[in-house]
Coordinates of C-alpha atoms in Angstrom, one line a residue:
M1 CA 0.1 0.1 0.0
F2 CA 2.9 2.2 1.4
S3 CA 6.7 2.5 -1.0
P4 CA 8.8 5.5 -0.7
I5 CA 8.0 8.3 -3.4
L6 CA 10.0 8.0 -7.6
T7 CA 9.3 10.5 -9.8
S8 CA 9.8 9.4 -13.2
L9 CA 11.3 10.4 -16.5
G10 CA 7.6 11.4 -17.5
S11 CA 6.6 13.4 -15.0
L12 CA 9.7 15.4 -15.6
A13 CA 9.4 15.5 -18.6
A14 CA 5.8 16.8 -18.1
F15 CA 6.6 19.5 -15.1
V16 CA 10.0 21.2 -17.3
Q17 CA 6.8 21.9 -20.5
Y18 CA 4.3 23.2 -18.2
S19 CA 7.2 25.4 -16.5
N20 CA 8.1 26.8 -19.6
A21 CA 4.6 28.5 -20.5
A22 CA 4.8 32.2 -18.3
S23 CA 2.3 33.5 -16.0
A24 CA 1.7 36.6 -16.8
I25 CA 1.3 37.6 -13.5
P26 CA 4.4 38.7 -12.0
W27 CA 4.7 37.4 -8.3
A28 CA 4.6 38.9 -5.3
A29 CA 3.5 38.1 -1.5
P30 CA 0.1 39.5 -0.1
G31 CA 1.3 40.2 2.9
E32 CA 3.9 40.2 5.8
G33 CA 2.8 36.6 5.9
P34 CA 0.4 34.1 7.3
T35 CA -0.6 35.3 10.4
T36 CA -1.1 39.4 10.0
Q37 CA -4.0 41.1 8.9
T38 CA -2.4 43.1 5.0
A39 CA -4.4 46.3 3.4
N40 CA -4.0 44.1 0.2
Y41 CA -6.6 41.8 1.6
T42 CA -10.3 44.2 1.2
G43 CA -11.3 44.9 5.0
F44 CA -9.5 44.5 7.9
S45 CA -10.7 41.6 10.8
N46 CA -11.9 42.9 13.6
S47 CA -13.2 39.7 15.2
T48 CA -12.3 36.0 15.7
L49 CA -13.7 33.0 17.0
N50 CA -14.4 31.7 20.6
D51 CA -12.7 28.7 19.2
Q52 CA -11.5 27.1 23.1
N53 CA -13.2 23.9 22.9
V54 CA -11.4 20.7 21.7
V55 CA -13.5 17.2 20.7
P56 CA -10.1 14.2 20.7
G57 CA -10.6 12.7 17.1
A58 CA -9.8 8.7 16.6
S59 CA -6.1 9.4 14.5
F60 CA -6.7 13.7 14.3
S61 CA -7.8 16.4 16.6
R62 CA -7.7 19.4 13.7
F63 CA -8.7 18.5 10.1
I64 CA -6.9 21.3 7.3
Q65 CA -8.3 21.2 4.1
I66 CA -6.2 23.6 1.2
W67 CA -7.0 22.6 -2.0
F68 CA -5.4 24.5 -5.6
E69 CA -6.8 23.9 -8.7
N70 CA -6.4 22.5 -12.7
T71 CA -3.1 20.7 -12.8
N72 CA -2.9 17.2 -14.5
F73 CA -1.1 14.8 -11.4
A74 CA 2.4 14.6 -12.7
V75 CA 2.1 18.6 -13.7
A76 CA 2.0 19.5 -9.7
S77 CA 4.2 15.9 -8.6
S78 CA 6.6 16.9 -10.4
T79 CA 6.8 20.8 -9.2
P80 CA 9.6 21.3 -6.1
A81 CA 7.8 23.2 -3.7
F82 CA 4.6 20.2 -4.3
Q83 CA 7.2 17.1 -4.3
K84 CA 9.0 19.4 -0.8
L85 CA 5.4 18.9 0.7
A86 CA 5.4 14.6 -0.6
A87 CA 7.6 14.6 2.0
Q88 CA 6.3 15.0 4.8
G89 CA 3.7 13.2 4.8
V90 CA 2.0 10.7 2.4
T91 CA 1.6 11.1 -1.5
F92 CA -2.0 9.5 -3.0
S93 CA -1.3 8.0 -6.3
R94 CA -4.7 7.1 -6.9
Y95 CA -7.2 10.8 -5.7
M96 CA -9.8 11.4 -8.0
A97 CA -11.5 14.4 -8.0
V98 CA -14.9 13.2 -9.3
T99 CA -15.7 15.1 -11.6
H100 CA -15.3 19.0 -14.2
P101 CA -15.5 21.6 -14.4
S102 CA -13.9 23.4 -10.4
E103 CA -17.7 24.0 -8.8
P104 CA -19.0 20.6 -8.8
N105 CA -16.0 19.2 -6.7
Y106 CA -16.1 21.7 -4.2
V107 CA -19.8 21.3 -3.8
A108 CA -19.2 17.4 -3.5
S109 CA -16.5 17.7 -0.7
L110 CA -19.1 19.3 1.1
S111 CA -23.2 17.5 0.9
G112 CA -21.2 14.2 -0.7
S113 CA -22.9 14.7 -4.1
H114 CA -21.8 17.2 -7.1
W115 CA -26.4 17.3 -7.6
G116 CA -24.9 16.9 -11.5
M117 CA -23.5 20.3 -11.7
G118 CA -21.7 20.7 -15.2
D119 CA -20.8 23.6 -15.1
D120 CA -19.9 27.5 -12.7
N121 CA -23.4 29.1 -12.3
F122 CA -24.1 31.3 -9.4
Y123 CA -25.8 27.4 -7.4
H124 CA -28.1 27.3 -4.5
I125 CA -28.8 24.4 -2.9
P126 CA -31.5 24.3 -0.3
R127 CA -32.0 24.8 3.3
N128 CA -33.1 21.5 4.1
I129 CA -29.8 19.8 2.2
S130 CA -27.4 19.2 4.7
T131 CA -23.5 19.1 5.2
V132 CA -20.7 17.7 6.9
I133 CA -21.6 21.5 9.4
D134 CA -24.1 19.3 10.5
L135 CA -22.1 16.0 11.3
L136 CA -19.4 18.2 13.0
E137 CA -22.5 20.7 15.3
E138 CA -23.8 17.7 16.1
K139 CA -20.7 17.0 18.3
G140 CA -19.5 20.1 18.8
I141 CA -16.5 20.3 17.0
S142 CA -15.7 23.9 15.4
W143 CA -15.5 25.1 12.0
A144 CA -14.4 27.4 9.9
T145 CA -13.3 28.6 5.9
Y146 CA -10.8 30.8 5.2
Q147 CA -10.8 33.3 2.3
E148 CA -8.3 34.6 0.6
N149 CA -9.7 38.0 -1.5
M150 CA -12.8 37.8 0.2
P151 CA -14.8 41.1 0.9
S152 CA -16.0 40.3 4.2
T153 CA -17.2 37.6 6.3
G154 CA -20.2 35.4 4.6
Y155 CA -19.7 36.9 1.6
Y156 CA -22.5 36.2 -1.0
G157 CA -21.9 37.8 -4.3
Y158 CA -20.9 35.9 -7.1
N159 CA -16.7 37.7 -8.0
W160 CA -14.7 40.3 -5.5
A161 CA -11.9 42.3 -7.4
S162 CA -9.9 44.3 -5.1
V163 CA -6.0 46.1 -5.3
N164 CA -3.4 44.9 -7.5
Y165 CA -1.1 43.2 -5.5
N166 CA 1.0 41.5 -8.2
D167 CA 1.4 44.4 -10.3
P168 CA 0.0 47.9 -8.9
T169 CA 0.1 49.4 -12.3
Q170 CA -3.1 47.3 -13.7
A171 CA -6.7 47.8 -12.6
P172 CA -8.4 45.7 -9.5
Y173 CA -8.2 41.7 -9.9
D174 CA -10.9 39.5 -9.4
Y175 CA -8.9 37.1 -6.6
Y176 CA -12.2 36.1 -5.7
Q177 CA -14.7 33.8 -6.7
R178 CA -17.9 32.1 -4.6
K179 CA -17.0 28.9 -6.7
H180 CA -14.9 28.1 -5.1
N181 CA -15.4 28.2 -1.9
P182 CA -17.9 25.6 -0.2
P183 CA -20.0 26.9 2.8
I184 CA -21.8 30.0 0.7
I185 CA -23.2 28.1 -1.4
H186 CA -25.4 26.0 0.8
D187 CA -28.1 27.3 2.2
S188 CA -28.2 25.2 5.5
V189 CA -25.1 27.4 6.2
V190 CA -24.6 30.3 5.1
F191 CA -28.4 31.3 5.8
Y192 CA -28.4 31.3 9.7
P193 CA -25.3 34.1 10.9
E194 CA -24.0 32.1 13.6
R195 CA -22.8 29.9 10.9
S196 CA -22.0 32.7 8.4
H197 CA -19.9 34.0 10.5
R198 CA -17.7 31.5 9.8
I199 CA -17.5 31.9 6.5
R200 CA -13.9 34.3 7.0
S201 CA -11.5 35.7 5.2
F202 CA -7.8 35.4 5.3
N203 CA -7.4 38.7 7.1
D204 CA -10.1 36.7 9.5
F205 CA -7.7 34.0 10.2
A206 CA -4.4 36.0 11.1
N207 CA -7.2 37.3 12.8
D208 CA -8.0 33.6 14.5
I209 CA -4.5 32.8 14.8
V210 CA -3.2 34.9 16.8
N211 CA -6.1 35.1 19.1
G212 CA -5.3 31.2 19.7
T213 CA -8.7 30.0 18.5
L214 CA -8.2 28.7 14.9
P215 CA -11.5 26.2 15.1
Q216 CA -11.1 22.3 13.8
W217 CA -12.0 21.4 11.2
M218 CA -11.4 23.9 8.2
F219 CA -11.8 24.7 4.4
I220 CA -8.9 26.9 3.0
T221 CA -9.1 28.3 -0.8
P222 CA -6.2 30.1 -1.7
N223 CA -7.1 33.1 -4.5
M224 CA -7.3 32.6 -8.1
V225 CA -3.2 33.6 -8.6
N226 CA -2.1 32.1 -6.1
D227 CA -4.4 28.4 -6.5
A228 CA -2.6 28.2 -9.7
H229 CA -6.3 28.9 -11.8
D230 CA -5.2 32.1 -13.0
T231 CA -1.6 31.4 -13.2
T232 CA 1.0 28.3 -12.9
I233 CA 1.7 25.8 -10.4
D234 CA 5.2 27.1 -9.9
F235 CA 3.5 30.0 -9.5
A236 CA 0.8 28.4 -5.8
G237 CA 4.3 27.0 -4.9
K238 CA 5.5 30.3 -4.2
F239 CA 1.9 30.8 -2.7
T240 CA 3.5 27.6 -0.3
D241 CA 5.9 28.5 0.3
Y242 CA 5.2 32.3 1.8
W243 CA 1.7 31.0 3.6
L244 CA 1.9 27.5 4.2
N245 CA 5.6 26.4 5.6
P246 CA 6.4 28.6 7.6
L247 CA 2.7 27.6 9.3
L248 CA 3.8 24.2 9.6
E249 CA 6.5 25.1 12.2
D250 CA 3.7 27.2 13.7
E251 CA 2.0 25.3 17.3
R252 CA -1.1 27.5 16.7
F253 CA -1.9 25.3 13.0
N254 CA -0.6 22.3 12.9
N255 CA 0.1 20.5 16.8
E256 CA 0.8 16.4 16.7
E257 CA -3.1 16.4 16.4
T258 CA -3.7 18.8 13.0
L259 CA -3.8 16.4 9.5
I260 CA -3.6 18.9 6.6
L261 CA -4.8 17.8 3.3
V262 CA -3.0 19.6 0.4
T263 CA -5.4 18.6 -3.0
F264 CA -6.6 20.1 -6.2
D265 CA -10.0 20.2 -7.1
E266 CA -9.9 18.5 -10.9
N267 CA -6.9 18.1 -13.4
E268 CA -6.9 20.2 -16.6
T269 CA -6.7 17.8 -18.9
Y270 CA -10.4 16.8 -19.2
D271 CA -9.9 13.3 -21.6
I272 CA -7.8 11.5 -18.9
Q273 CA -9.2 9.9 -15.9
N274 CA -9.8 12.7 -13.6
Q275 CA -6.7 12.2 -11.6
I276 CA -5.0 15.4 -8.9
F277 CA -2.1 15.9 -6.5
S278 CA -2.9 15.0 -2.6
V279 CA -1.0 15.1 -0.2
A280 CA -1.7 14.1 3.8
V281 CA 0.5 16.0 6.0
G282 CA 0.7 17.7 9.0
G283 CA 1.9 16.0 13.5
S284 CA -0.3 14.2 13.2
I285 CA 1.1 11.3 11.2
P286 CA 3.0 8.6 11.7
D287 CA 6.8 9.3 11.4
E288 CA 6.6 5.7 9.3
L289 CA 5.0 6.7 6.7
K290 CA 5.7 10.1 5.7
G291 CA 8.5 10.3 2.5
T292 CA 5.8 7.2 0.4
S293 CA 2.8 7.2 -1.2
D294 CA -0.5 5.3 -0.9
N295 CA -2.4 3.9 -3.4
T296 CA -5.8 3.8 -2.3
F297 CA -8.5 4.4 -4.6
Y298 CA -9.3 8.1 -2.9
T299 CA -11.5 10.6 -3.8
H300 CA -12.8 14.2 -2.9
Y301 CA -15.7 12.2 -0.6
S302 CA -13.2 10.2 1.3
T303 CA -12.5 13.8 3.6
L304 CA -16.2 13.5 4.3
S305 CA -15.8 9.2 5.0
T306 CA -11.8 10.0 7.2
V307 CA -13.4 13.5 9.1
Q308 CA -16.5 10.8 9.9
A309 CA -14.8 7.3 10.9
N310 CA -12.4 10.3 12.6
W311 CA -14.3 11.6 14.8
D312 CA -17.5 8.4 14.5
L313 CA -20.7 11.3 12.9
R314 CA -23.7 10.4 11.0
T315 CA -22.4 9.6 7.7
L316 CA -25.0 12.4 4.5
G317 CA -26.2 9.6 3.7
R318 CA -25.0 9.7 -0.4
Q319 CA -20.8 9.4 -2.0
D320 CA -19.5 9.6 1.3
A321 CA -21.7 6.0 2.7
N322 CA -20.6 4.1 -0.8
K323 CA -18.0 2.3 -0.2
T324 CA -17.1 2.1 -3.7
V325 CA -15.7 6.3 -4.0
S326 CA -15.1 7.2 -0.6
N327 CA -12.1 4.6 0.8
V328 CA -11.3 6.4 4.5
F329 CA -8.0 7.9 4.5
S330 CA -5.8 3.8 5.1
W331 CA -4.3 4.6 8.6
V332 CA -7.0 6.3 10.0
A333 CA -9.5 3.4 8.8
N334 CA -6.7 0.5 10.4
E335 CA -7.0 3.3 14.0
V336 CA -10.8 2.3 14.1
G337 CA -11.0 -0.4 12.6
Y338 CA -12.6 0.2 9.5
Q339 CA -12.0 -2.2 5.7
N340 CA -11.5 -0.3 2.7
Q341 CA -11.9 -1.4 -0.5
D342 CA -9.7 -2.6 -2.5
I343 CA -11.0 -0.8 -6.1
A344 CA -9.1 -2.4 -8.8
D345 CA -7.5 0.8 -11.9
E346 CA -10.7 -0.3 -14.7
D347 CA -12.9 -0.7 -11.6
I348 CA -12.7 3.6 -11.2
P349 CA -15.6 5.8 -12.9
Q350 CA -15.0 8.5 -14.5
F351 CA -14.6 10.9 -12.7
N352 CA -13.5 13.2 -16.4
L353 CA -17.2 12.4 -17.8
T354 CA -19.6 16.1 -16.5
K355 CA -23.0 17.5 -18.0
V356 CA -23.6 13.5 -18.0
H357 CA -25.2 12.7 -14.5
D358 CA -29.1 13.9 -13.8
G359 CA -29.5 16.5 -10.7
P360 CA -31.0 19.4 -9.4
L361 CA -28.1 21.3 -10.6
N362 CA -27.8 20.2 -14.3
S363 CA -30.4 21.6 -16.7
L364 CA -29.2 20.0 -19.1
R365 CA -30.4 16.6 -16.9
Y366 CA -32.5 17.6 -14.6
T367 CA -34.2 16.1 -11.3
P368 CA -35.3 17.5 -8.1
F369 CA -33.5 17.5 -4.5
Y370 CA -34.5 14.1 -2.4
A371 CA -33.9 12.2 0.0
P372 CA -31.3 9.8 1.3
D373 CA -31.4 7.0 2.2
V374 CA -32.3 6.5 5.9
S375 CA -31.3 3.1 6.5
M376 CA -27.4 3.5 5.5
Q377 CA -24.2 3.5 7.3
G378 CA -21.0 5.9 7.2
A379 CA -17.4 4.7 7.5
S380 CA -18.5 4.9 11.8
G381 CA -20.4 2.9 11.7
C382 CA -23.5 5.3 12.7
G383 CA -27.1 6.5 11.0
V384 CA -27.9 9.3 8.4
F385 CA -27.8 13.0 9.9
V386 CA -31.1 14.8 8.1
S387 CA -32.4 17.8 8.2
P388 CA -35.9 17.9 10.0
E389 CA -37.2 20.0 6.7
L390 CA -36.2 17.3 4.5
D391 CA -39.0 15.0 3.5
L392 CA -38.1 12.0 4.1
T393 CA -41.1 10.5 1.6
F394 CA -39.6 12.2 -1.9
T395 CA -36.3 9.7 -1.9
A396 CA -34.5 8.4 -4.8
D397 CA -37.6 5.4 -6.0
E398 CA -40.1 8.8 -6.0
V399 CA -38.0 11.0 -8.8
P400 CA -39.6 11.4 -11.6
P401 CA -37.1 11.1 -15.6
A402 CA -34.9 13.8 -15.8
V403 CA -35.9 16.4 -18.2
N404 CA -34.0 19.0 -20.2
L405 CA -34.8 22.3 -18.7
T406 CA -32.5 23.6 -21.3
A407 CA -34.4 22.9 -24.4
Q408 CA -37.4 24.2 -23.3
G409 CA -35.9 27.0 -22.9
S410 CA -35.3 27.4 -19.6
Q411 CA -33.0 26.4 -16.5
S412 CA -32.3 25.2 -13.5
P413 CA -34.6 27.0 -10.4
W414 CA -31.0 26.5 -8.4
I415 CA -29.2 28.9 -10.6
L416 CA -29.2 33.0 -9.2
P417 CA -28.2 35.5 -11.1
Q418 CA -24.5 36.6 -11.4
N419 CA -24.9 40.1 -10.4
T420 CA -26.8 38.4 -7.1
T421 CA -25.7 39.9 -3.5
T422 CA -28.5 39.1 -1.3
L423 CA -29.5 35.7 0.5
P424 CA -32.7 33.6 -1.4
V425 CA -35.7 34.3 0.4
Y426 CA -37.7 31.1 1.8

């Protein structure tokens, strides 16, 4: 299962070819460092979280995800900055994103489904659809998302342009995009002020870490240049040197009970399997696993099942409970006694497909939201969490055939205009 990391000549060639593609955007650090607020982000933080209680987990007591963008596995794994991370942790050699493009992958990581989504529209998912936030809060586990260049706590808009700190001679730059912020897309999170307050900016992060109140579960999104979306993997590597590497040495962020997943939303090449570079680092990684590769088959749904297994949480009853696509990180599975599935390469679903899945967020193959199978069990062996607002009688068996709303001159009712800035009315 685990093996030393080797860089192939093919991977090296892919890296050289990719790194020769010059970025028009020059690298510049947005501030002095990750623990210092900066005027290059809109608005200074004037409030902090007050998360002092720690709920211990079987393998870790803090889980942090940091997502980068649109990069093939061979390219990322051959980049020095990401090789440096790999030497400190476990590289997942068979980790897959679940579809294309970006937004459905982010959504899937929070609510256990991409709901048929095949684009980056301004979606909102109704209030009666549960997410991992419900599971965490049920056990008293604190959480937050930190979004670089988001202008204010719980900001609902489609994007945000701020001062171009990379090139001050240019116009303000759209550094923040809603599509990379999964909690803001789910009404069950953003509708409630006590939750939307936890959708925070990088200035808020600096305030929270200095205050010693970072939460136990974090989803962190760099801005559109630092995540490699509008730039290159080398550019993203400079961001890890500036932001992540110092934090790996800071016990307020990374201690012996911390697990950090550095991953990508999707690969760049749509006509191949959607394999992405993902590496687990942090103080909770066993020493004997550092610098190794794990060939277990994982997906973004594994982040849900791993958290559920670690903290004995309920499941959402969606793809997070589908044993084929939700293997638990192997050393965590061993610690809790969970049996992962041994999935051969030929049995891995085609995750490079898009716009072909029925669902409420697919205007080409629209079906309504429905209740999960409440008899399912997740990686913890616990049952399904469902919103009290959800109609449990409307199940998969009740869903009518998919409808092509686009052909009817319509679209999914869960798409909002791009100029929307306020919550939908319930």
